[in-house]
Structures are given as C-alpha cells and as structure tokens.
Coordinates of C-alpha atoms and ligand atoms in Angstrom, one line a residue:
X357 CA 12.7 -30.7 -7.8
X358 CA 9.7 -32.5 -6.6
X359 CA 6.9 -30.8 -6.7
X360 CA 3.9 -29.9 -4.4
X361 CA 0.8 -31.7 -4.5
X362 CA -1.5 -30.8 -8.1
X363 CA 1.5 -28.6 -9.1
X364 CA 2.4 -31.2 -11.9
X365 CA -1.4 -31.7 -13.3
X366 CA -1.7 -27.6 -12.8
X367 CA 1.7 -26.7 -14.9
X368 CA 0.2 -29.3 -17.6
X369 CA -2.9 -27.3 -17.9
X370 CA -1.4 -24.3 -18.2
X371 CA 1.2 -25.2 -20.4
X372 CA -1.9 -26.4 -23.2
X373 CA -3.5 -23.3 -22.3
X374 CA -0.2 -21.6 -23.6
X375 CA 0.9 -20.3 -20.4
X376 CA 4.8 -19.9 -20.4
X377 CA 4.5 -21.7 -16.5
X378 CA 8.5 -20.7 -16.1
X379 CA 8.5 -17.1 -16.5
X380 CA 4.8 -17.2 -14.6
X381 CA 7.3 -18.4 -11.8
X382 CA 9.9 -16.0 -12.2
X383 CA 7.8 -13.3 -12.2
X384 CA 6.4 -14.5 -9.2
X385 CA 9.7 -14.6 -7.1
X386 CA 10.6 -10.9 -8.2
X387 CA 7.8 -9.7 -6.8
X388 CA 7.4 -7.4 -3.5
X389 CA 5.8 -5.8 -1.5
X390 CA 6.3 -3.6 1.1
X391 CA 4.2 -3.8 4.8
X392 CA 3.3 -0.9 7.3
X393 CA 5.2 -0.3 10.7
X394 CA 2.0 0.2 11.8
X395 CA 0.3 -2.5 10.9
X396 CA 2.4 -4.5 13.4
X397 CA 1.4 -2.4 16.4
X398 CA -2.3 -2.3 18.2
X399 CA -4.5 -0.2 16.1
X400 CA -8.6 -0.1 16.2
X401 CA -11.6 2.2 15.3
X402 CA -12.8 5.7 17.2
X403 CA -14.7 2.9 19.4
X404 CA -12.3 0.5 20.7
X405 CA -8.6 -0.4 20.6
X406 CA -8.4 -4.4 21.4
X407 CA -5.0 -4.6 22.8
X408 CA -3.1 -7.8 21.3
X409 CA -1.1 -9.7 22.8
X410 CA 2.9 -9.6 22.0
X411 CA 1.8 -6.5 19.8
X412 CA 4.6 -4.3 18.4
X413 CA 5.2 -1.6 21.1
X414 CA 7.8 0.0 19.0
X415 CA 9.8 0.1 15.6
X416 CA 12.4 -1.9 16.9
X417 CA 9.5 -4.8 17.5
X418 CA 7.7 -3.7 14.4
X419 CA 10.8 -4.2 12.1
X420 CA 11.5 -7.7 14.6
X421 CA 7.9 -9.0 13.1
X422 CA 8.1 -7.6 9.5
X423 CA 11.4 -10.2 9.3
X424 CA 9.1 -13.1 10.5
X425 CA 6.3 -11.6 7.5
X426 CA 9.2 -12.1 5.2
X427 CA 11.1 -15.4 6.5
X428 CA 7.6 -17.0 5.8
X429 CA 6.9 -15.1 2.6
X430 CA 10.0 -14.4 0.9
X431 CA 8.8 -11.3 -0.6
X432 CA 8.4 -8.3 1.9
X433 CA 11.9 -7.2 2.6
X434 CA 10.9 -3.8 3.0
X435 CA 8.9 -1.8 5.7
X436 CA 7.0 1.5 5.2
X437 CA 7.7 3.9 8.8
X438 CA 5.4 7.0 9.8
X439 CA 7.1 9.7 11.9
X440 CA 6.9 10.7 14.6
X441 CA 5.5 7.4 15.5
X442 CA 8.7 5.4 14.7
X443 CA 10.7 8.0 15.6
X444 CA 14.4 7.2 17.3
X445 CA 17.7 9.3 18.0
X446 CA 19.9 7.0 15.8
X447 CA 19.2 6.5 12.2
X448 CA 21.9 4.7 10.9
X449 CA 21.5 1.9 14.1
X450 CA 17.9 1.4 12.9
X451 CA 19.0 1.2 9.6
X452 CA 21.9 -1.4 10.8
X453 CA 19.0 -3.1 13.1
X454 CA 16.7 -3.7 9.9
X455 CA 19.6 -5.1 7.5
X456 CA 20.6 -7.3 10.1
X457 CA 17.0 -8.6 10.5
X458 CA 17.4 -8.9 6.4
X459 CA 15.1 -5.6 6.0
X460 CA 14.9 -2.3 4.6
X461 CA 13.3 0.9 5.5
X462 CA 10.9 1.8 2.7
X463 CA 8.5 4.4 2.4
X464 CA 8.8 7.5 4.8
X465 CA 5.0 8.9 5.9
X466 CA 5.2 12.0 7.4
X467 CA 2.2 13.0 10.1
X468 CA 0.6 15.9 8.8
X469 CA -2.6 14.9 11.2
X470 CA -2.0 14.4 14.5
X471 CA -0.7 18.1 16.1
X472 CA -3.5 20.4 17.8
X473 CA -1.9 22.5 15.1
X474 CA -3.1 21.2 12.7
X475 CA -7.2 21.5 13.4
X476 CA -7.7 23.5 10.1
X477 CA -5.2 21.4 8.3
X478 CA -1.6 21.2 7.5
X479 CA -0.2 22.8 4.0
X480 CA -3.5 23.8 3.7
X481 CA -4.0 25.6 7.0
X482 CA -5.0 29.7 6.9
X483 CA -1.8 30.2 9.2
X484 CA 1.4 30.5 7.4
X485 CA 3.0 29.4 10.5
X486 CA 1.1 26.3 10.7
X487 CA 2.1 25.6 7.1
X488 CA 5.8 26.3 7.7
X489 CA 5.3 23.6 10.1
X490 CA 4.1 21.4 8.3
X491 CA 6.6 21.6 5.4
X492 CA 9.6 21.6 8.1
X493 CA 8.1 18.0 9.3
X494 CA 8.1 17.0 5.6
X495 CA 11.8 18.4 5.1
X496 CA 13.0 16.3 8.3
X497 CA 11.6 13.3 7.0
X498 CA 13.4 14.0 3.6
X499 CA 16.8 13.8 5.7
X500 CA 15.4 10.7 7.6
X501 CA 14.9 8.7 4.1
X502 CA 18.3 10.0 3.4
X503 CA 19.4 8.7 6.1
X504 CA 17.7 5.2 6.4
X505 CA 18.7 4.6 2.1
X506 CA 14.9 5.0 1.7
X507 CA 14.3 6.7 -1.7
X508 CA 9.9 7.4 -1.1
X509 CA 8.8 10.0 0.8
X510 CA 4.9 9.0 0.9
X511 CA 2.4 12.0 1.5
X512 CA -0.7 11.6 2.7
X513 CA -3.1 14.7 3.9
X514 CA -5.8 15.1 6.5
X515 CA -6.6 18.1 5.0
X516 CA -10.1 19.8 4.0
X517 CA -13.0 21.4 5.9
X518 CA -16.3 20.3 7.9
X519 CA -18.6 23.1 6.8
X520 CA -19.6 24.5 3.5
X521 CA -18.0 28.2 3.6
X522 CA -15.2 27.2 6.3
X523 CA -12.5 28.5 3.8
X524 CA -11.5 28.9 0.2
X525 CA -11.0 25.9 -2.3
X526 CA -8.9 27.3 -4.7
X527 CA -6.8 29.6 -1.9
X528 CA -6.1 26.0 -0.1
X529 CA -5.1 24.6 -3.9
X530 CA -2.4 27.4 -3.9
X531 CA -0.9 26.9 0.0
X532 CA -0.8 23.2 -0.8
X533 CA 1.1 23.7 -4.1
X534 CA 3.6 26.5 -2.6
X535 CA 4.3 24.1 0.1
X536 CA 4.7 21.1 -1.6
X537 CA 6.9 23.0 -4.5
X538 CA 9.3 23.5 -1.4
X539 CA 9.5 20.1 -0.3
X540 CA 9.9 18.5 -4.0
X541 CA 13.1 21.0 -4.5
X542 CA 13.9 19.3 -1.2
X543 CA 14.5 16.0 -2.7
X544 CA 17.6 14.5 -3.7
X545 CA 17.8 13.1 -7.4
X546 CA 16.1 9.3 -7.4
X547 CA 14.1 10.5 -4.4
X548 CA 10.2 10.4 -5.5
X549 CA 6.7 11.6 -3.8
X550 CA 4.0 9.5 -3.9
X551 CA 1.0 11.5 -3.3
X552 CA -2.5 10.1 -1.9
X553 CA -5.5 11.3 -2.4
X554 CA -8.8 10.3 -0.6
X555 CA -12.5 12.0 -0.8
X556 CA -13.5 12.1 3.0
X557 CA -12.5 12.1 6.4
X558 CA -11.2 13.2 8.5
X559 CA -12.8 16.0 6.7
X560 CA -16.3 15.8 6.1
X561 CA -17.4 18.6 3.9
X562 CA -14.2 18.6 1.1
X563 CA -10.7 17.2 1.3
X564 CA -7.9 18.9 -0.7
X565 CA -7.2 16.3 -2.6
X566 CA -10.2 14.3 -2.8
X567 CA -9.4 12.1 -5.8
X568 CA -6.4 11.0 -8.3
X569 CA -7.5 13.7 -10.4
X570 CA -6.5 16.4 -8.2
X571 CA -3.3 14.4 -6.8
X572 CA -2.3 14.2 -11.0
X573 CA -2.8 17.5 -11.0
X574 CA -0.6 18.7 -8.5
X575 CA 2.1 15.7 -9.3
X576 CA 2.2 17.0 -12.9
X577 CA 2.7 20.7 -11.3
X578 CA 6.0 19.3 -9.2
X579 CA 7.4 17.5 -12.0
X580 CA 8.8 14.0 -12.8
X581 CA 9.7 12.9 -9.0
X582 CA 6.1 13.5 -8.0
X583 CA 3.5 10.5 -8.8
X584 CA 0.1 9.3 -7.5
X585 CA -0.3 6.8 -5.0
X586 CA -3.5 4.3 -5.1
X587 CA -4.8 3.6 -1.4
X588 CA -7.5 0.9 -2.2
X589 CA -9.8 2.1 0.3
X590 CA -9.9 6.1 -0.8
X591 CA -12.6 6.3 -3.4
X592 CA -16.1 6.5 -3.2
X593 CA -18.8 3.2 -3.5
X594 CA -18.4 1.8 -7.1
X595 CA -15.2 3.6 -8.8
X596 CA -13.6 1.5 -10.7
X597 CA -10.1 1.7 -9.6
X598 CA -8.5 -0.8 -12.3
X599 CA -10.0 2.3 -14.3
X600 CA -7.9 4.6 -12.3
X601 CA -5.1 2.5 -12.1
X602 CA -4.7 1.9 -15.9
X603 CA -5.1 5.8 -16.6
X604 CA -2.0 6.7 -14.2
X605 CA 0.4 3.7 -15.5
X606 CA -0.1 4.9 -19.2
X607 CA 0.5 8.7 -18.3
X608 CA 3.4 7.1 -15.7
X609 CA 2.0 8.8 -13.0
X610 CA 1.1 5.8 -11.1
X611 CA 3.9 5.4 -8.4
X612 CA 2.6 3.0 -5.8
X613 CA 0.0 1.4 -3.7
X614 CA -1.7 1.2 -0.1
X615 CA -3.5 -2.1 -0.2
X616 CA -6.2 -3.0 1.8
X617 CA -10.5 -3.9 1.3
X618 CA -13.0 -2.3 2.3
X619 CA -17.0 -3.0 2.4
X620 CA -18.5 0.7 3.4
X621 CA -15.4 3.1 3.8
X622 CA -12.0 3.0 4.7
X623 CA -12.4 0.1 6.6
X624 CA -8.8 -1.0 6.2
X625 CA -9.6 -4.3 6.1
X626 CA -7.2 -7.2 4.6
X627 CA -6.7 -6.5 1.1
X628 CA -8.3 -9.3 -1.1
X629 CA -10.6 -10.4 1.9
X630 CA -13.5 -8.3 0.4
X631 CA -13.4 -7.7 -3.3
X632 CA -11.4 -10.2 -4.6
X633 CA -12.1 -9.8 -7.8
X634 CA -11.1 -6.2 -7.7
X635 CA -7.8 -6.9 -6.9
X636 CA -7.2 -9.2 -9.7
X637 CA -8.7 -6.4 -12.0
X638 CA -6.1 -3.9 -10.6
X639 CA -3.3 -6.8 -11.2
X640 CA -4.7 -7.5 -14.6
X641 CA -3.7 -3.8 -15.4
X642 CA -0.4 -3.7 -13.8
X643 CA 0.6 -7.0 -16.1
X644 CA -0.8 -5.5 -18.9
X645 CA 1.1 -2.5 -18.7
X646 CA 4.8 -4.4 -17.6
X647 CA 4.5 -6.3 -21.0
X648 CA 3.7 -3.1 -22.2
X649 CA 7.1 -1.4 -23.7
X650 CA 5.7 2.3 -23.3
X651 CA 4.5 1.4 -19.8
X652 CA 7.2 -0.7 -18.5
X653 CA 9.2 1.4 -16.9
X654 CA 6.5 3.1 -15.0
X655 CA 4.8 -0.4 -13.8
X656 CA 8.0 -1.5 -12.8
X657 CA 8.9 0.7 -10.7
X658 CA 5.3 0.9 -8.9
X659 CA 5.7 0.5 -4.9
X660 CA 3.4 -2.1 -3.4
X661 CA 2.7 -1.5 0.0
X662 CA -0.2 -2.8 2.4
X663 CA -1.9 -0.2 4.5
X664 CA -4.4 -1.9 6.8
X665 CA -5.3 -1.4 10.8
X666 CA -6.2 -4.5 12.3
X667 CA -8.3 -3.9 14.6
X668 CA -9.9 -7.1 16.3
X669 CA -7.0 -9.4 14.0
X670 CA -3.8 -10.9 14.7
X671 CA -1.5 -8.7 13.0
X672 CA 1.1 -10.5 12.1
X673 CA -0.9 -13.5 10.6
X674 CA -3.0 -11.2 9.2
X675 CA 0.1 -9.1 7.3
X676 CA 1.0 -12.7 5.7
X677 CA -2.6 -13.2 4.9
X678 CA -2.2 -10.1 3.1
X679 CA 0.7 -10.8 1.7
X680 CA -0.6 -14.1 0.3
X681 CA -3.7 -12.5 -1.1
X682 CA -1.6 -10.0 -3.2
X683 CA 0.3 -13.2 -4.5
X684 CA -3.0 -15.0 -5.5
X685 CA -3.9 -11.8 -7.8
X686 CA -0.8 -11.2 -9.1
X687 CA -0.4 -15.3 -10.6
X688 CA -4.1 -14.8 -11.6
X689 CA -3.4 -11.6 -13.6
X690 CA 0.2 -13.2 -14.9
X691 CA -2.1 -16.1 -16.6
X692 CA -4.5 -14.2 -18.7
X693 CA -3.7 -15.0 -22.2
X694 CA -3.1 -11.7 -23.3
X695 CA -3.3 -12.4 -27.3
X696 CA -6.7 -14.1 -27.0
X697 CA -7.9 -11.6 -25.1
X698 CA -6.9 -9.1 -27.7
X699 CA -8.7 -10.6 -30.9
X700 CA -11.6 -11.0 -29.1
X701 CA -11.7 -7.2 -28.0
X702 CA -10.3 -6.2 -32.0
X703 CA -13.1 -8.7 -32.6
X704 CA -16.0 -7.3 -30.8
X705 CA -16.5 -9.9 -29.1
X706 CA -17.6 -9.1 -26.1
X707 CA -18.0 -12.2 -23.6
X708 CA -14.8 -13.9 -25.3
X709 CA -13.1 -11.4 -23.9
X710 CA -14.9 -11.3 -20.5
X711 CA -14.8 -15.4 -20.5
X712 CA -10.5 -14.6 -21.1
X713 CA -10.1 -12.7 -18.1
X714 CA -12.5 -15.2 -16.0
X715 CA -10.5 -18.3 -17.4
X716 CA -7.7 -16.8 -15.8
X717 CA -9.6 -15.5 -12.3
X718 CA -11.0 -18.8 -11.7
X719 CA -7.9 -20.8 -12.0
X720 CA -6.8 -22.2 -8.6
X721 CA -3.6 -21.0 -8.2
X722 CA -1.9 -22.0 -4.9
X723 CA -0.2 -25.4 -6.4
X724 CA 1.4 -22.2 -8.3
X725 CA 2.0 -20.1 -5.5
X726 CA 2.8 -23.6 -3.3
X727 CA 5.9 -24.5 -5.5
X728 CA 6.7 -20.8 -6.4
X729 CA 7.4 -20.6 -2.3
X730 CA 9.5 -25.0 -2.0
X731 CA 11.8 -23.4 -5.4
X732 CA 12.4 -19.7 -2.9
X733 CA 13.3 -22.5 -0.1
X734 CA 10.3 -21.4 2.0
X735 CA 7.3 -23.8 3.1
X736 CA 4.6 -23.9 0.7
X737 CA 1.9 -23.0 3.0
X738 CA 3.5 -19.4 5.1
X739 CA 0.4 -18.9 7.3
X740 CA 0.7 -23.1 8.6
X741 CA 4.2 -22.0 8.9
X742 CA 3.9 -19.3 11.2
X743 CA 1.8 -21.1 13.4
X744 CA 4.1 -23.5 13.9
X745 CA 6.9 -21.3 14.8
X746 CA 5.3 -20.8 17.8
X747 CA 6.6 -16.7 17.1
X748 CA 3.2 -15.5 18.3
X749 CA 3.3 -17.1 21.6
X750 CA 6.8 -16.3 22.3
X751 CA 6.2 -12.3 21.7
X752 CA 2.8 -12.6 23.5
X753 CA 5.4 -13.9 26.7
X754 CA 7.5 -12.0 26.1
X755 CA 5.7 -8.2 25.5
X756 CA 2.7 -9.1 27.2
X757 CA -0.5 -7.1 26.5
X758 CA 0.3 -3.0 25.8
X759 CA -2.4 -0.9 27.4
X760 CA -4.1 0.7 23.9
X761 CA -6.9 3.4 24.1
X762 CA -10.1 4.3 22.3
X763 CA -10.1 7.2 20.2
X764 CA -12.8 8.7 22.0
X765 CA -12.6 11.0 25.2
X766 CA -13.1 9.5 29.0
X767 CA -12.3 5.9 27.2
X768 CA -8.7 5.2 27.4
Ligands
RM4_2091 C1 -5.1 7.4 6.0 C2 -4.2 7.1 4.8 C3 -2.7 7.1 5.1 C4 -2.4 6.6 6.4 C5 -3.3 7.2 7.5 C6 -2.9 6.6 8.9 O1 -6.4 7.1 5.8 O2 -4.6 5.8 4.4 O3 -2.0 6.4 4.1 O4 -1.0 7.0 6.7 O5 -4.6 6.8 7.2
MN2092 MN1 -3.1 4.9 2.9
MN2093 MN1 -6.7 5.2 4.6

C-alpha cells in the first residue's frame, strides 16, 4: 500500500533504531478507547454554560456523535453513560440503537451527587436511609449494565465534608465499605468496579476517598472485581501519576482511566493539551507493563475512557482531538527501546536512560499514526475529516442551540 507522506523515511528510521514498525502498527489498531455521553452534550463551569450549537440533547444524539468520533477514528466503539442523565424506558432498543450505529454501551456511572439527598453525601451520609438510597441507585445500574452487555460499573463519589468536625472519618470509612460490600455481591461474574478517587471538591475539608491509596484500600476489601480507576485530573499539583499508575498495574489493581488535562484543578480540559509529556509517561508505564508477563493481564484489560467537559469547545472535534492525542502517546510509548533503556538503568546510567525515553518522546509520530489510520481504511488526518463532513453544520440545523444554564442561582 502506498504510503502517507514521510511514512517511508519514518519506518526506515525506526527500523535502524530497532523498532519492530509492524507490531508498532498492530498495536496501534487494537487500541481503544472509550468516550463520555456527556462529553457530547453542553457542559460548562459554576459560571457559565455556552450553549453549542447541534449539541447532544440526549443519549440517543450523544451515541449518534460518538459513531461520527469513531467513523473518523476507528478506535472508540464504545461510550461510557451516567444515569439518570441518559436514562430511557427501553434498554435493549438503546442497546439495538448503539449496535446499529456500530457502538457499544461501556462503562455505567451511577449519580451519587446530584439529589438534595445527598447534601451530607451518599454511602457516606449519617442517615441510613439516605445510604440505602444510594446503594439502591448503584443496584439499578447493575441491572442497566446487564442489560445494555456493559460489564463496568464505574463509581465515582462526591462524598466528604466542608468543615473540620462535620462528622467522623473512620465512621464514614465503615458506611462506605458496608455499602459498597452490598453492591460488589451485586455483581454478576466478569462484572468489575472501577473505583475513583479524587482529594477535593465538591467537598472542601476531606473527601472519602481522597487518593488511590484509600480507593486500593477499599478495592482490596471487596475483592478481585473491585480495581482503581485513574481520573487524570484528581490529584493534587505535582503527583506523579505514572508513579501511581505503575504501582496499581503491578499489584493489578489498576482497572481503567478518565483522561483529561488540567493546569490548576479539575479543569477537565482535553487530555494531552496540557501536559503532554505526562501522558506519554503514563503510556510509557502501561507498555511497560503489557510486555510485562506478570502484568499483562492486568494492563490489558485497563479501560481507557476520556472524561472531559467542554466548556467553551466544540465537543465533537474536540472528543477526536482527544482521541488523537491518546494515539500520539500511546505510538510514543510503543517506540521506547525498552532493552536500551534497561542497561542503562542496571548501568547507573542516569541520562542514558532519561535520553532513551526522550528519543522516543520527541519522535514525530503522525506519518505513524497517518498510515496506521489509510491501513484501518480511514483518512489519515480524522479532525480535516470531520470538517469536511460537514456533520457539525448539519446537527447545528438540525438541533439548533439547547437553552443550557449556569450552575449558579438567578443565572439560568
Ligand atoms: C467528577 C468525576 C467523575 C464524573 C463527575 C461528573 O469530577 O470526574 O468521574 O463522573 O465529575
Ligand atoms: Mn472522572
Ligand atoms: Mn473529575
């Protein structure tokens, strides 16, 4: 097949460099990752919603954009859902509606955040009633994944308090635990829980689960089913999350991502568009441990999905520049040369090593990524691609602008 243009001199280069350039590509085309209903729908900041135009109104247009994410990319067949906000009557027709668009239903998010019930918290909440509720909501959404052929139920908990004193840590550890212990009992064989973990807000003072520490923690307390997931944006200013990321695939406790970039918080930003160094780092890991026998299994089977709110962004143009970003990292990471980078740590030697990993982070690879996409049959450039479709204009006509609020009281 002909290839794109500085694939040829690219493939050369690599192949001196000892690069195995065919199983670079294969890997490339197996990969996946999942994107967020809700990253298709207007979303914003406690300030402002910018309504967009031909934005998702509902999951039957959020699942209709997803298919145009993967038509371009070739990688996303699957789409994470939050209930209640993509809640519908019939299941098994949105099931049918996604397979027909060529999709799947991935991860299941319950919302443990969003009832007045739930001012003090969910499965943390003083009131036993308000807990019961909260583990009934996880135990419907249990029957929803069931019933959609999704096997991740993906928690993640709003959970903590706002004043030093408001309640007791280790009596919240113990509701939270009893609660979840129901739900994991709950889950049918193959089913698994990916819990998240994030140190503030909307909680100020402590969250429940504030790091992957305390997610492990509880994880290793359910059992095998039970794993940590990574949200890029959940850690304070500085952790090394490669760090993190490494630490949970060797104990095979890491069970999946929510990508995004921050600069300050949890900005939710596109993933990559900030840090992307970072992201290679994290990537560098997860190809480490897949070439790893006593980690492959666990990095396998890692879910990668995006979690991002695009706020003043197109969002489907910005879910493929996401996508494409995640691609970028993971053909950087796939061309570290692993052995060299080995004698030079057995060695000592310190910059070797460092200059190993930079060899590989500073290689242009979209000729890579460019002929990865003409061998899949897709164009070698998705974000061109989409433009062209003229998709955006036709939902924009077609939907028109949703009225979309501000967080904030009086501003709607
Ligand atoms: C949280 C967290 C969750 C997401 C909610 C909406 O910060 O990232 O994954 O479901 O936001
Ligand atoms: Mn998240
Ligand atoms: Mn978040």
């Amino acid at each position: 097949m002909a290839g794109v243009p500085g694939y040829e001199a690219l493939a050369e280069t690599l192949a001196r460099r000892g690069v195995d350039v065919e199983a670079v590509k294969a890997a490339l085309k197996r990969q996946r990752i999942e994107t967020p209903s809700w990253g298709y729908g207007n979303s914003g900041t406690r300030f402002k919603v910018f309504p967009w135009p031909g934005a998702a109104r509902n999951i039957y247009e959020k699942l209709a954009d997803a298919a145009v994410v993967h038509r371009f990319t070739g990688v996303c067949p699957t789409v994470a859902i939050h209930i209640p906000w993509d809640k519908v009557e019939d299941w098994e027709g949105l099931r049918q509606y996604a397979a027909s668009l060529g999709l799947q239903i991935g991860a299941v998010n319950p919302n443990l955040f969003q009832d007045d019930d739930y001012r003090l918290g969910s499965v943390c909440h003083p009131d036993p009633r308000v807990r019961r509720r909260a583990v009934e909501h996880m135990l419907e959404c249990i029957e929803i994944a069931e019933k959609v052929g999704s096997s991740i139920l993906s928690l993640w908990f709003a959970d903590g308090t706002n004043y030093p004193g408001q309640d007791d840590f280790r009596a919240r550890k113990h509701r939270m635990l009893e609660a979840l212990s129901e739900v994991y009992r709950r889950m049918p064989p193959g089913m698994r829980m990916l819990i998240e973990y994030k140190f503030f807000e909307p909680a100020f003072y402590h969250t429940d689960l504030a790091d992957w520490g305390m997610a492990y923690v509880i994880a290793t307390h359910l059992g095998p089913q039970a794993q940590v997931l990574v949200d890029t944006g959940h850690h304070p200013q500085g952790t090394n999350i490669e760090h993190i990321v490494a630490f949970l695939l060797d104990e095979g406790r890491l069970g999946g991502f929510h990508f995004n970039n921050r600069k300050y918080a949890d900005d939710d930003l596109i993933v990559g568009s900030i840090n992307p160094f970072e992201l290679f780092l994290i990537f560098n890991e997860l190809v480490a441990a897949e070439q790893d026998p006593r980690t492959a299994e666990t990095a396998r089977a890692v879910a990668y999905m995006i979690d991002q709110s695009h706020n003043i962004e197109p969002k489907i143009e910005a879910m493929i520049q996401s996508v494409v970003n995640i691609q970028t990292a993971y053909a950087k990471a796939l061309l570290v040369d692993r052995r060299r980078l080995r004698e030079a740590q057995e060695a000592g030697d310190v910059l070797e090593a460092h200059r190993v990993l930079l060899e590989a982070y500073e290689t242009d690879v979209r000729p890579l990524l460019a002929q990865v996409r003409l061998e899949m049959g897709l164009d070698p450039d998705p974000v061109a691609a989409f433009r062209r479709s003229g998709y955006a204009e036709k939902v924009a006509r077609e939907r028109g602008i949703a009225v979309a609020a501000s967080g904030y009281p009086g501003a709607s």
